[in-house]
Every structure is written in C-alpha cells, then in structure tokens.
Tab-separated table of C-alpha atoms in Angstrom:
chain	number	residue	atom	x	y	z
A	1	UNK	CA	0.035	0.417	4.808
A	2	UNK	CA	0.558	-0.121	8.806
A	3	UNK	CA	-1.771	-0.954	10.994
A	4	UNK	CA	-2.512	-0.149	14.521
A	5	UNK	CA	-1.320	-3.174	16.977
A	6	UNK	CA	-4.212	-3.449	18.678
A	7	UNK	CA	-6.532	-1.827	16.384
A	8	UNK	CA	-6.058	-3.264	12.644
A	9	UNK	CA	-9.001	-0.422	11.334
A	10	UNK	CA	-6.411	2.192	12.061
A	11	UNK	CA	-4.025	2.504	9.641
A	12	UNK	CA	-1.721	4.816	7.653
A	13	UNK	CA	-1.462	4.365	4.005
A	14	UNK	CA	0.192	6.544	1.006
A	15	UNK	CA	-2.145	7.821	-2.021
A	16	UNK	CA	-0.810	9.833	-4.745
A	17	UNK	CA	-4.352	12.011	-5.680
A	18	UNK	CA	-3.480	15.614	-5.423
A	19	UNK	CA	0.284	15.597	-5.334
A	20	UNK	CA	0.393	12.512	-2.852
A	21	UNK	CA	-0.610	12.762	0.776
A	22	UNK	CA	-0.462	10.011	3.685
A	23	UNK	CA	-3.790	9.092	5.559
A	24	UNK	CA	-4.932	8.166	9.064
A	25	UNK	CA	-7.760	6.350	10.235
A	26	UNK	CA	-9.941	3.672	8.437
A	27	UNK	CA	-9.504	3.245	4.729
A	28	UNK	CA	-13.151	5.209	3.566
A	29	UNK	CA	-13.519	6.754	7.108
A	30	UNK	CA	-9.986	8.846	8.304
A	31	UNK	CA	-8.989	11.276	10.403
A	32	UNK	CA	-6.232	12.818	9.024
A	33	UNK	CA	-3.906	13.677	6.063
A	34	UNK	CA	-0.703	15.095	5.258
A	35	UNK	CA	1.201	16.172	2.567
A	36	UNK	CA	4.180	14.202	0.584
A	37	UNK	CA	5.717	13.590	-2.435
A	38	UNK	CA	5.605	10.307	-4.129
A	39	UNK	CA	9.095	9.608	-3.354
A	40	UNK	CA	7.905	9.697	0.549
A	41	UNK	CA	8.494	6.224	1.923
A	42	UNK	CA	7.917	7.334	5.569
A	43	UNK	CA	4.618	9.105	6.643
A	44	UNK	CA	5.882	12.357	7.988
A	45	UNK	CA	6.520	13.313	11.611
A	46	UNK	CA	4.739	16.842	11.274
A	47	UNK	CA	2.043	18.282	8.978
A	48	UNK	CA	-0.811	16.320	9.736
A	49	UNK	CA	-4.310	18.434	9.013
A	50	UNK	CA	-7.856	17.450	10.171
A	51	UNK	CA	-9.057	15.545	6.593
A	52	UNK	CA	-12.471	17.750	6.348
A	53	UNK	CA	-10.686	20.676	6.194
A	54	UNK	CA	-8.260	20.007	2.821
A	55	UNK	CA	-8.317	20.528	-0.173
A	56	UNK	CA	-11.315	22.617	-0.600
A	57	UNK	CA	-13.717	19.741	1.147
A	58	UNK	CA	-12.878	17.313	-1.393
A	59	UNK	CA	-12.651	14.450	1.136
A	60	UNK	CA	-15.239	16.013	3.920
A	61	UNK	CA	-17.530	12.858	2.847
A	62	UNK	CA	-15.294	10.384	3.345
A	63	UNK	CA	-13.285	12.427	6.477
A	64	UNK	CA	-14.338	11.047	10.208
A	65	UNK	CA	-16.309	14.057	11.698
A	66	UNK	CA	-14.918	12.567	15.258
A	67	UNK	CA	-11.520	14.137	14.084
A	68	UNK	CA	-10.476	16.696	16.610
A	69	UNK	CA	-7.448	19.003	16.849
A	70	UNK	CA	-4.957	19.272	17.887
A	71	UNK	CA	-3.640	17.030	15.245
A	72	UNK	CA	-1.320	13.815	15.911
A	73	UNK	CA	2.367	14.147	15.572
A	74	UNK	CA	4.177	11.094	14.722
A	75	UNK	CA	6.524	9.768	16.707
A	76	UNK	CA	9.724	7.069	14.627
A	77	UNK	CA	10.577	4.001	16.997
A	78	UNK	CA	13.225	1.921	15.527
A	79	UNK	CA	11.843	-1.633	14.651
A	80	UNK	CA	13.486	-4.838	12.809
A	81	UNK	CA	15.602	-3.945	9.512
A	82	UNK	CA	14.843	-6.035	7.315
A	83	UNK	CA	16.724	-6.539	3.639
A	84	UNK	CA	14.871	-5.026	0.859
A	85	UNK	CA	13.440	-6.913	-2.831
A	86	UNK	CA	14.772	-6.341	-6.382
A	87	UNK	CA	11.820	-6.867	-9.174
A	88	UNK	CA	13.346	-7.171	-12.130
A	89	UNK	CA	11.929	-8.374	-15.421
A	90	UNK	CA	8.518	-6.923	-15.786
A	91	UNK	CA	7.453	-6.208	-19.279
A	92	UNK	CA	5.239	-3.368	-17.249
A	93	UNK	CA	8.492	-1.736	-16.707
A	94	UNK	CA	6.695	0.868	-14.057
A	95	UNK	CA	6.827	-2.009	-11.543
A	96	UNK	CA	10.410	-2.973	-12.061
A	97	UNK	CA	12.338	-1.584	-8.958
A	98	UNK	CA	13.831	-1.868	-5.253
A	99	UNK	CA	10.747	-2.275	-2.900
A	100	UNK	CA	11.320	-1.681	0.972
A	101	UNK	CA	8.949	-3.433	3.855
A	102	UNK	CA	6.969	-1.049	5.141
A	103	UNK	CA	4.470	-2.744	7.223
A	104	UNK	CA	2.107	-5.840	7.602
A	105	UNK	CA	-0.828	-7.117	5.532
A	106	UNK	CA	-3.278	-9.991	6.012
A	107	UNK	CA	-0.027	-11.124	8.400
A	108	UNK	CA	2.610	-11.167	5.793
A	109	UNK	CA	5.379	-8.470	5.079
A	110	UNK	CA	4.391	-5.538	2.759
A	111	UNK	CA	6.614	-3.836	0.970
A	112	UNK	CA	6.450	-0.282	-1.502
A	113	UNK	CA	8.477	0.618	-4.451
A	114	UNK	CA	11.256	2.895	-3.627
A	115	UNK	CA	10.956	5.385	-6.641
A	116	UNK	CA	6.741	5.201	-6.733
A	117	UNK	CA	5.924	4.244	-3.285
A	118	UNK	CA	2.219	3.787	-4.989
A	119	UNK	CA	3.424	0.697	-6.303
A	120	UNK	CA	3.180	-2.618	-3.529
A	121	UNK	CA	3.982	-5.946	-2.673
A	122	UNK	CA	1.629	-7.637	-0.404
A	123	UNK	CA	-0.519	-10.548	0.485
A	124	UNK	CA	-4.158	-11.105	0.330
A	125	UNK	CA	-5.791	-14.283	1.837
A	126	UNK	CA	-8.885	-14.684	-1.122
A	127	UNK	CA	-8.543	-17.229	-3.487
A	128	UNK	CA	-6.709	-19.455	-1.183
A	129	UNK	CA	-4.095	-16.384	-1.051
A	130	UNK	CA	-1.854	-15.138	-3.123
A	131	UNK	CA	0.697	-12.165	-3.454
A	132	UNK	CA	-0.137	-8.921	-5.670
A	133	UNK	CA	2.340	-6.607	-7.175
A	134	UNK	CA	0.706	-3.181	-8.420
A	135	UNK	CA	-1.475	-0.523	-6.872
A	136	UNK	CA	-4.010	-1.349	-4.493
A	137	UNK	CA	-6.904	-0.835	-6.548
A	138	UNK	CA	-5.172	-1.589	-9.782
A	139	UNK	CA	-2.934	-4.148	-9.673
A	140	UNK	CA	-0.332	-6.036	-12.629
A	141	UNK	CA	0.799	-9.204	-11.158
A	142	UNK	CA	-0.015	-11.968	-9.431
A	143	UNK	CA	1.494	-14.853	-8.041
A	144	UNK	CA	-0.946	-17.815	-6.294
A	145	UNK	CA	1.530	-19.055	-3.818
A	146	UNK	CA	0.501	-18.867	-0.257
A	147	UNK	CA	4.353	-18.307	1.038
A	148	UNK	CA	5.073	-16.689	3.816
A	149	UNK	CA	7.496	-14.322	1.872
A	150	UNK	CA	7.091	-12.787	-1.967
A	151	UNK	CA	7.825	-15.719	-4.644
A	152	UNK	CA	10.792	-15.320	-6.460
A	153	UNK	CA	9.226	-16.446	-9.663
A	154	UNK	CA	5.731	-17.748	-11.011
A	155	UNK	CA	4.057	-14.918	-11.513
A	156	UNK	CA	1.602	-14.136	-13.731
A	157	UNK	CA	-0.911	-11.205	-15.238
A	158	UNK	CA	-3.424	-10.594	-13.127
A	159	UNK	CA	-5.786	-10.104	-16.108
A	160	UNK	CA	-5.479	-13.574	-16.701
A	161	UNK	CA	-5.742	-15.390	-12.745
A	162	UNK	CA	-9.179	-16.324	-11.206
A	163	UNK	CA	-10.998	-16.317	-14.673
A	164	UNK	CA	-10.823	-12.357	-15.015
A	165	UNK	CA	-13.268	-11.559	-12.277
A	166	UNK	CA	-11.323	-9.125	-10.890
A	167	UNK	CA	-11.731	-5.754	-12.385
A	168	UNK	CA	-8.839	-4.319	-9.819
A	169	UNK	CA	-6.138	-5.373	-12.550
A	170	UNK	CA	-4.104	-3.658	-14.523
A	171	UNK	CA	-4.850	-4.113	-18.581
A	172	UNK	CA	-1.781	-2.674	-19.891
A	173	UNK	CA	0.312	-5.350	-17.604
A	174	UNK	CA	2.267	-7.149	-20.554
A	175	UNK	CA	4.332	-10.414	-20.192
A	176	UNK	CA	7.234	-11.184	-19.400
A	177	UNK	CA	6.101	-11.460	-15.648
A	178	UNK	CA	9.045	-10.395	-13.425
A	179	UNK	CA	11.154	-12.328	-11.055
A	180	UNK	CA	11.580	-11.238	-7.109
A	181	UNK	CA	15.076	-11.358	-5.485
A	182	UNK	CA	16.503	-10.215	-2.029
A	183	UNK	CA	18.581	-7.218	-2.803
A	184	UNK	CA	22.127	-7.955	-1.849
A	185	UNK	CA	23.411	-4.961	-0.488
C-alpha cells in the first residue's frame, strides 16, 4: 500500500476480488480502480475507471460519489532501490517467496510477495508493534519485535500471539515459522 505524502488517507493498495484490481482513495471510501493481474507489483499507469461504475455496481457503496472524470493517470518517478527479502521456511508454504518494498506503513518499509503480490510484509504499531506476514485481513505470521526492519527470525503463528484475540489470522498457518533474509542478488 502507498500513501499520499501529505495526505496518509489516500492511498493505493492491490486486492485480488474479481481477477485483482488496484484502488485509489481511502481504504472503505475510493475513488478509483483498475484492472491487474495478481502478478502486478506496480499499480498501472493507464486504465483507471471511476469505482461506481465497475463491475456491475458491486462497489457503488463503498465508491466516493466525489469521484469525477476524467480519471487519474499515473505518473512512475524513480525513488530509492532498495534490496529485496527472501522468506524461506514457512510450513504455510503460500508465504514462502521473494517480497519487494513497495511502500510505507505505520513508518516502516512494506514489502509484497513477488509471485502473489496479496501476500505482505509490514508493520503495525498495536500491541507495542510488531511485524505481520500474510494478507491484510488474514494474516499467518507474526513476529513482536518493534525493529525498524523485518526480523530475520522469531516468528511465530499468529493464531497463537496476543491470546487469540485477533480473528484477522490465518488458521491453516502451520509451524515451522519461516526465517527473513536480504536477498543477495
């Protein structure tokens, strides 16, 4: 997910409903989609729609009536490179992978799986903070370290941290948890 600089509502963020499609605005309040497949790590330049007019109305509720054409283009400035992470391990074997950074959350790097860009890496400050590695709403792993980069190891199931009273997690997550590495090449 990115965020505006000097709006941190705004952002654009990847879901993978209805063959996978990039969003802009607020997360339950945007402006406008566009269509991608999941192996889409960028948001596309060109192809953004208004939101209440795709996919039959499905998202009018949840689209920002404020949305007004013409639509946005988006424009790539070039920005830090930064070296991406190897998660290796897992017994969830989905989140196993390469994972890129690909923005900023709650001030720490973010990064997305390469082959399932549905998959993250990121930071949130609850609990005294701690890193996540899943989905956003349904998340495997987590690790309670307040680092300023991903932990290379203790990492646990989330179904098991913060006495279970998070329903985000993922039950299928299975042990071993995975270890985090900066990829090499």
């Amino acid at each position: 997910m990115w965020k505006k600089v000097d709006d941190e509502k705004l952002c654009i963020w990847y879901r993978t409903e209805n063959g996978g499609h990039w969003r802009l605005g607020r997360t339950n309040d945007y402006y406008y989609l566009a269509q991608a497949p999941s192996n889409s790590l960028l948001p596309p330049m060109l192809g953004w729609v208004n939101a209440k007019d795709v996919y039959n109305g499905q998202y009018r509720r949840l689209a920002n009536r404020d949305a007004i054409d013409p639509v946005p283009q988006m424009w790539a400035r070039e920005g830090k490179k930064t070296g991406s992470l190897i998660v290796s391990g897992a017994g969830a074997a989905e989140i196993n992978g390469e994972y890129i950074q690909t923005g900023k959350y709650h001030e720490r790097n973010q990064y997305n799986q390469v082959k399932d860009p549905s998959f993250y890496l990121w930071y949130r400050r609850e609990e005294g903070g701690h890193w996540r590695l899943g989905k956003s709403s349904n998340y495997w792993y987590i690790n309670r370290s307040g680092t300023k980069d991903p932990p290379s190891s203790g990492w646990e199931l989330a179904k098991s941290v913060f006495g279970g009273r998070y329903r985000a997690h993922n039950n299928n997550a299975t042990n071993p948890a995975p270890t985090i590495a900066l990829n090499p090449s």
